[in-house]
Amino acid sequence: MLFSLIGKQMKMLLRNKQPLIILLVMPVVLITILSTALASVMNSEEEAAIQAKFVLIDESSWEQEEASIKRFLEEEGVSGPALEALLQVFKGNDPIHILEESIFGSEDISKYISKENRQFAELDILRKDKEIDGILLIPADFRFNYIKSAYFDEQETPDMDLFLSQENGIRASIIQSVLDEWQTGFTKSLALTKVGISADEVMLNGQAVERIEQSLQGSERKIPASIYYTVGMLVMFALYIPTFLAGFALQEVQWKVYDRILLAGVPATLYAFSIFITGMIIALMQQVIILLYGKFVLGIDWIGLEGMALIALSYSLFIGGLSALLTTLQLRTKSEGVANIFSGLVVSIFAFLGGSFFNIGDVSSLLANIGSFTPNGATMSAILAIQKGQLLEVIWFYMFTLYGWFVICILLSIVLFPKRGVTS
Amino acid sequence: MLQAIDLHKKFKTKEAVRKVNMQLEAGESVGLLGPNGAGKSTTISMLSSLIMPTNGEVLWNNVSVNKNPEALRKALGVVPQEIALYPELSAKENLHFFGRIYGLKGQLLVERTEEILQKIGLTDRKNDIVKTFSGGMKRRLNIGAALLHNPSILIMDEPTVGIDPQSRAYILDTVKQLVEEGMTLLYTSHYMEEVELLCDKIYIMDQGEIIAYGTKETLKSLVSDNQTIELKAHILSQKFEEALKKYFPTANIRKEDEILLITMPQNEEPLATIFAIAAKNAVTITSAIVKVPSLEDVFLHLTGRALRD
Ligand SMILES: Nc1ncnc2c1ncn2[C@@H]1O[C@H](COP(=O)(O)OP(=O)(O)OP(=O)(O)O)[C@@H](O)[C@H]1O
Ligand SMILES: [Mg+2]
């Protein structure tokens, strides 16, 4: 009986053009328009986020240090052609050369990091430059000390100074991850060169790229316009589902088919429950279609799928509850007034406060606060948090709000639904 | 047995039904006749457990329907005055839906649906969307939807309003057949000829009250036991009129607009005699109509108003 009620409701919805247009065509069109029109405004920041600016100040050099190195080797008892050959090996495995050429010189890395060489005298100015995300200072005698520690175990690995900017966490962490990879690389390579493997082979830049991508994922992803508006329209247009279902229910009463349903002995509560389930199913279908549209047409890479599934299910539950409530109110008042006010006014206000059209927090933090208590606003915030790559814990607050609304809808429906015929 | 005892319904200020008592025995076909706004639909809604009476009680096999509507609902089919169907669904889908909510499923549902489609003559249109149907077809389907669960008692609220004469004849035929098959029927209408055709027992309702009740014959005898014969002829000669008066001394014979009206008790069968007298007086009768009182006349007699405006 429940299934035939749900099936009938689905047919009523699918055989009408208007609901299909409002529930699917409108959001898809709006998403496409808004995300392309506003892409340049919203996305500019994201491009910058990826290209980090790195400055290398190399105080050490072969020219300066060759004499000290030769002297040291002679003291260690190496001389003649053996000494020259050893010097060539050292130069070939110079970690700074590898950093500059094999790592920063590679195409993959230079996509993410631009490198520049500067002088020590400029350090203070450079450190104040907000455009620069990281500065690596190689001290004088670094190469000499490195050889002593690496090949003769004479000394601790020499120190370098890394200055990371606080301006942009993502860019700084990209630099850090590459330098970390480089450092573990050449420490490891020491052991291997002793067995005769070249450091170049050990420090493939592929590993560095992997680290960058990890660090990009680990940190907050920027939300491009396509994601923002897909989510904004998704939460907004789901709110029209209850209007349609409540409208159908009122029609059923007016056409007297509702009398037939009651005469067949279908309890009013089962009828209301069927509307709840239908609302839920349709909301879920609508969300999946819109998310897939985002993925395949707009090329959005949705992340955090468990979180997304949880949110979509919860929002569908709420939409089901709201469908039951709107139906209840409409059958109580026996007029379209309630649903008209809802679709004409409440949806717009909620969508506005919830941030479906633009980030309302940019205008007023008070309004944004109110907005985060709307069911659609809370849901939107939750999805965006997941898409930024934040942990699942962040969404509990939003889910709590959403379930609060859900419970209110269900309780009111139960209390207010007309149990007997609506005709009397 | 369905019984209404002192039914009373008040909508806010409007008293739609007052002190209605009715009774439907199994296998009986009962008519409920009354003008617009008489309270017929309201009475039916109370009888079928859809609305609560303000006062009074409905009993189904001596059990209060108000307390236990399930028993009645299983046995009852209701054809509402409105077209209570889903316009976006096909005829078959509509029937399937209404069958399913009555608990029919599987093969039984399919068979019943086909049977009903056959009965209402919509088999060849079963896959068409109801929106595209003519008024008459919708009315037929409206009836079919009430029959799926094989009810033993059928309540029909003006099932023929607003349709063409052909569809109307078809529906009346169908209903007559149902009655012959033993269906208990409560038939509401403001067409007295439908009620006359289908029903043995008739309630006449006006302004919320039952103003008369009985078989067709008893109701008509309320008006009078007379019949009136209307004669037209090429030339209605004085001689002919006098001859008639002599032969039917108790009859009232008068001439209006070249039509001769003869009123006499219904138990007499005077036509053969009239034609014989006409022949003897060389009068060629062009038409002769025998009129007996209709329920319409009964209503007029009871209320001073016509049944339909
Ligand atoms: N829900 C209601 N609220 C208020 N008044 C009502 C309601 N339903 C019916 N009425 C009134 O009760 C009276 C009887 O209505 P009802 O529909 O029972 O008449 P009816 O005999 O079926 O008429 P019709 O032949 O036009 O169908 C009418 O005056 C009508 O306006
Ligand atoms: Mg009526």
Short mmCIF file of C-alpha atoms in Angstrom, two decimals, chain B residues 80-304:
data_model
loop_
_atom_site.label_atom_id
_atom_site.label_comp_id
_atom_site.label_asym_id
_atom_site.label_seq_id
_atom_site.Cartn_x
_atom_site.Cartn_y
_atom_site.Cartn_z
CA PRO B 80 -18.33 10.58 -5.94
CA GLN B 81 -20.09 13.40 -7.68
CA GLU B 82 -16.71 14.74 -8.76
CA ILE B 83 -14.40 12.97 -11.20
CA ALA B 84 -12.14 11.53 -8.51
CA LEU B 85 -9.32 10.29 -10.72
CA TYR B 86 -5.70 11.13 -11.47
CA PRO B 87 -5.76 13.02 -14.78
CA GLU B 88 -2.06 12.36 -15.43
CA LEU B 89 -2.38 8.60 -15.09
CA SER B 90 -3.86 6.23 -17.65
CA ALA B 91 -7.18 4.48 -17.08
CA LYS B 92 -5.38 1.28 -16.21
CA GLU B 93 -2.96 3.00 -13.85
CA ASN B 94 -5.86 4.67 -12.08
CA LEU B 95 -7.68 1.38 -11.63
CA HIS B 96 -4.50 -0.35 -10.53
CA PHE B 97 -3.85 2.30 -7.93
CA PHE B 98 -7.35 2.19 -6.49
CA GLY B 99 -7.26 -1.60 -6.57
CA ARG B 100 -3.96 -1.71 -4.73
CA ILE B 101 -5.06 0.56 -1.93
CA TYR B 102 -7.91 -1.90 -1.41
CA GLY B 103 -5.29 -4.60 -1.06
CA LEU B 104 -5.68 -6.22 -4.48
CA LYS B 105 -2.46 -7.38 -6.08
CA GLY B 106 -0.85 -9.63 -8.62
CA GLN B 107 -2.98 -11.68 -10.97
CA LEU B 108 -6.20 -10.83 -9.15
CA LEU B 109 -5.59 -7.12 -9.62
CA VAL B 110 -4.89 -7.58 -13.32
CA GLU B 111 -8.01 -9.69 -13.80
CA ARG B 112 -10.28 -7.36 -11.87
CA THR B 113 -8.94 -4.38 -13.80
CA GLU B 114 -9.64 -6.06 -17.14
CA GLU B 115 -13.11 -7.08 -15.97
CA ILE B 116 -13.95 -3.53 -14.91
CA LEU B 117 -12.54 -2.03 -18.10
CA GLN B 118 -14.79 -4.40 -20.01
CA LYS B 119 -17.79 -3.47 -17.91
CA ILE B 120 -17.33 0.27 -18.40
CA GLY B 121 -16.39 -0.14 -22.05
CA LEU B 122 -12.91 1.36 -21.85
CA THR B 123 -10.78 -1.67 -22.70
CA ASP B 124 -9.49 -0.14 -25.93
CA ARG B 125 -8.62 3.14 -24.19
CA LYS B 126 -7.05 1.65 -21.08
CA ASN B 127 -3.54 2.94 -21.75
CA ASP B 128 -4.62 6.48 -22.54
CA ILE B 129 -4.11 9.28 -20.07
CA VAL B 130 -7.37 10.21 -18.34
CA LYS B 131 -6.81 13.90 -19.14
CA THR B 132 -7.49 13.09 -22.78
CA PHE B 133 -10.84 11.38 -22.08
CA SER B 134 -14.27 12.81 -22.90
CA GLY B 135 -16.58 13.71 -20.03
CA GLY B 136 -18.56 10.53 -20.52
CA MET B 137 -15.47 8.33 -20.48
CA LYS B 138 -14.24 9.97 -17.29
CA ARG B 139 -17.63 9.36 -15.68
CA ARG B 140 -17.46 5.71 -16.66
CA LEU B 141 -13.99 5.32 -15.21
CA ASN B 142 -15.15 7.16 -12.10
CA ILE B 143 -17.68 4.38 -11.65
CA GLY B 144 -15.19 1.63 -12.48
CA ALA B 145 -12.81 2.82 -9.79
CA ALA B 146 -15.49 2.19 -7.16
CA LEU B 147 -16.13 -1.38 -8.31
CA LEU B 148 -12.64 -2.91 -8.24
CA HIS B 149 -12.85 -4.38 -4.78
CA ASN B 150 -16.18 -6.03 -5.56
CA PRO B 151 -18.37 -4.08 -3.15
CA SER B 152 -21.76 -5.42 -2.15
CA ILE B 153 -23.23 -1.97 -1.71
CA LEU B 154 -22.72 0.91 -4.10
CA ILE B 155 -23.42 4.56 -3.44
CA MET B 156 -23.52 6.76 -6.53
CA ASP B 157 -23.65 10.53 -6.31
CA GLU B 158 -25.06 11.97 -9.53
CA PRO B 159 -22.99 9.72 -11.78
CA THR B 160 -24.38 11.16 -15.00
CA VAL B 161 -24.12 14.93 -14.57
CA GLY B 162 -22.84 16.86 -17.50
CA ILE B 163 -22.44 14.15 -20.11
CA ASP B 164 -23.83 13.34 -23.53
CA PRO B 165 -27.03 11.25 -23.86
CA GLN B 166 -25.15 8.27 -25.30
CA SER B 167 -22.74 7.99 -22.38
CA ARG B 168 -25.64 8.50 -20.06
CA ALA B 169 -27.56 5.64 -21.58
CA TYR B 170 -24.45 3.47 -21.36
CA ILE B 171 -23.99 4.28 -17.68
CA LEU B 172 -27.64 3.70 -16.85
CA ASP B 173 -27.42 0.35 -18.61
CA THR B 174 -24.33 -0.58 -16.63
CA VAL B 175 -25.95 0.40 -13.36
CA LYS B 176 -29.13 -1.45 -14.22
CA GLN B 177 -27.06 -4.54 -14.88
CA LEU B 178 -25.29 -4.17 -11.53
CA VAL B 179 -28.65 -3.97 -9.80
CA GLU B 180 -29.86 -7.03 -11.62
CA GLU B 181 -26.75 -8.86 -10.46
CA GLY B 182 -27.80 -8.16 -6.91
CA MET B 183 -25.91 -5.02 -5.99
CA THR B 184 -27.41 -2.92 -3.21
CA LEU B 185 -27.64 0.58 -4.65
CA LEU B 186 -28.14 4.08 -3.36
CA TYR B 187 -28.52 6.30 -6.37
CA THR B 188 -28.53 10.06 -6.09
CA SER B 189 -29.72 12.30 -8.82
CA HIS B 190 -31.83 15.24 -9.70
CA TYR B 191 -32.96 13.50 -12.86
CA MET B 192 -36.19 11.84 -11.85
CA GLU B 193 -36.28 9.64 -14.93
CA GLU B 194 -33.00 7.98 -13.87
CA VAL B 195 -34.31 7.30 -10.41
CA GLU B 196 -37.58 6.04 -11.84
CA LEU B 197 -35.72 3.69 -14.13
CA LEU B 198 -33.31 2.26 -11.57
CA CYS B 199 -34.89 2.41 -8.18
CA ASP B 200 -37.67 0.61 -6.38
CA LYS B 201 -37.67 2.85 -3.36
CA ILE B 202 -37.22 6.60 -3.44
CA TYR B 203 -36.38 9.28 -0.92
CA ILE B 204 -37.09 12.84 -1.90
CA MET B 205 -34.97 15.41 -0.23
CA ASP B 206 -35.25 19.16 -0.09
CA GLN B 207 -33.45 21.77 1.99
CA GLY B 208 -31.76 19.18 4.15
CA GLU B 209 -34.84 17.15 4.91
CA ILE B 210 -36.50 14.01 3.56
CA ILE B 211 -39.87 15.30 2.44
CA ALA B 212 -41.28 12.08 0.99
CA TYR B 213 -40.47 8.42 0.84
CA GLY B 214 -41.92 5.33 -0.82
CA THR B 215 -42.12 3.29 -4.00
CA LYS B 216 -42.58 5.12 -7.31
CA GLU B 217 -46.27 4.28 -7.29
CA THR B 218 -47.01 5.44 -3.77
CA LEU B 219 -45.15 8.67 -4.38
CA LYS B 220 -46.99 9.38 -7.57
CA SER B 221 -50.28 8.67 -5.97
CA LEU B 222 -49.48 11.59 -3.70
CA VAL B 223 -50.16 13.82 -6.67
CA SER B 224 -53.22 12.04 -8.02
CA ASP B 225 -54.36 8.76 -9.52
CA ASN B 226 -55.38 10.40 -12.76
CA GLN B 227 -54.05 10.22 -16.25
CA THR B 228 -54.42 12.84 -18.94
CA ILE B 229 -54.77 12.04 -22.63
CA GLU B 230 -53.72 14.76 -25.04
CA LEU B 231 -55.33 14.49 -28.48
CA LYS B 232 -54.49 16.29 -31.70
CA ALA B 233 -56.53 15.98 -34.87
CA HIS B 234 -56.98 17.69 -38.22
CA ILE B 235 -60.33 19.07 -37.20
CA LEU B 236 -61.54 18.67 -33.63
CA SER B 237 -65.29 18.85 -34.21
CA GLN B 238 -67.76 19.82 -31.52
CA LYS B 239 -69.66 16.63 -32.28
CA PHE B 240 -66.64 14.49 -31.45
CA GLU B 241 -66.11 16.29 -28.12
CA GLU B 242 -69.70 15.76 -27.14
CA ALA B 243 -69.58 12.11 -28.11
CA LEU B 244 -66.56 11.65 -25.83
CA LYS B 245 -68.29 13.42 -22.95
CA LYS B 246 -71.24 11.13 -23.36
CA TYR B 247 -69.09 8.03 -23.36
CA PHE B 248 -66.82 9.12 -20.43
CA PRO B 249 -69.24 10.93 -18.14
CA THR B 250 -66.78 11.13 -15.19
CA ALA B 251 -63.88 12.46 -17.24
CA ASN B 252 -62.83 16.07 -17.37
CA ILE B 253 -62.72 17.07 -21.03
CA ARG B 254 -61.52 20.50 -22.15
CA LYS B 255 -59.82 22.13 -25.15
CA GLU B 256 -56.61 24.15 -24.90
CA ASP B 257 -54.86 25.57 -27.99
CA GLU B 258 -56.41 23.08 -30.40
CA ILE B 259 -55.45 20.19 -28.09
CA LEU B 260 -58.13 18.13 -26.48
CA LEU B 261 -57.31 17.17 -22.86
CA ILE B 262 -59.10 14.22 -21.27
CA THR B 263 -58.40 13.54 -17.59
CA MET B 264 -59.64 10.34 -15.97
CA PRO B 265 -58.58 7.75 -13.39
CA GLN B 266 -55.49 5.71 -14.27
CA ASN B 267 -57.21 2.33 -14.03
CA GLU B 268 -59.20 2.97 -17.19
CA GLU B 269 -57.76 2.16 -20.62
CA PRO B 270 -59.66 4.48 -22.95
CA LEU B 271 -57.51 4.74 -26.12
CA ALA B 272 -59.27 2.08 -28.21
CA THR B 273 -62.65 3.61 -27.37
CA ILE B 274 -61.44 7.12 -28.21
CA PHE B 275 -60.16 6.04 -31.62
CA ALA B 276 -63.44 4.24 -32.34
CA ILE B 277 -65.45 7.35 -31.48
CA ALA B 278 -63.15 9.44 -33.65
CA ALA B 279 -63.66 7.12 -36.62
CA LYS B 280 -67.40 7.22 -36.18
CA ASN B 281 -67.29 11.06 -36.22
CA ALA B 282 -64.87 11.21 -39.16
CA VAL B 283 -62.11 12.79 -37.08
CA THR B 284 -58.52 11.91 -38.01
CA ILE B 285 -56.39 11.82 -34.87
CA THR B 286 -52.82 12.87 -35.59
CA SER B 287 -51.40 12.27 -32.13
CA ALA B 288 -52.46 10.91 -28.77
CA ILE B 289 -50.28 11.16 -25.64
CA VAL B 290 -51.11 9.54 -22.33
CA LYS B 291 -49.60 11.43 -19.41
CA VAL B 292 -49.26 10.05 -15.88
CA PRO B 293 -47.77 12.08 -13.01
CA SER B 294 -43.95 12.04 -12.80
CA LEU B 295 -41.73 12.39 -9.78
CA GLU B 296 -41.19 15.85 -11.09
CA ASP B 297 -44.86 16.52 -10.51
CA VAL B 298 -44.55 14.94 -7.10
CA PHE B 299 -41.75 17.32 -6.21
CA LEU B 300 -43.67 20.26 -7.58
CA HIS B 301 -46.68 19.16 -5.59
CA LEU B 302 -44.66 18.80 -2.37
CA THR B 303 -42.59 21.96 -2.51
CA GLY B 304 -44.32 24.24 -4.94
#
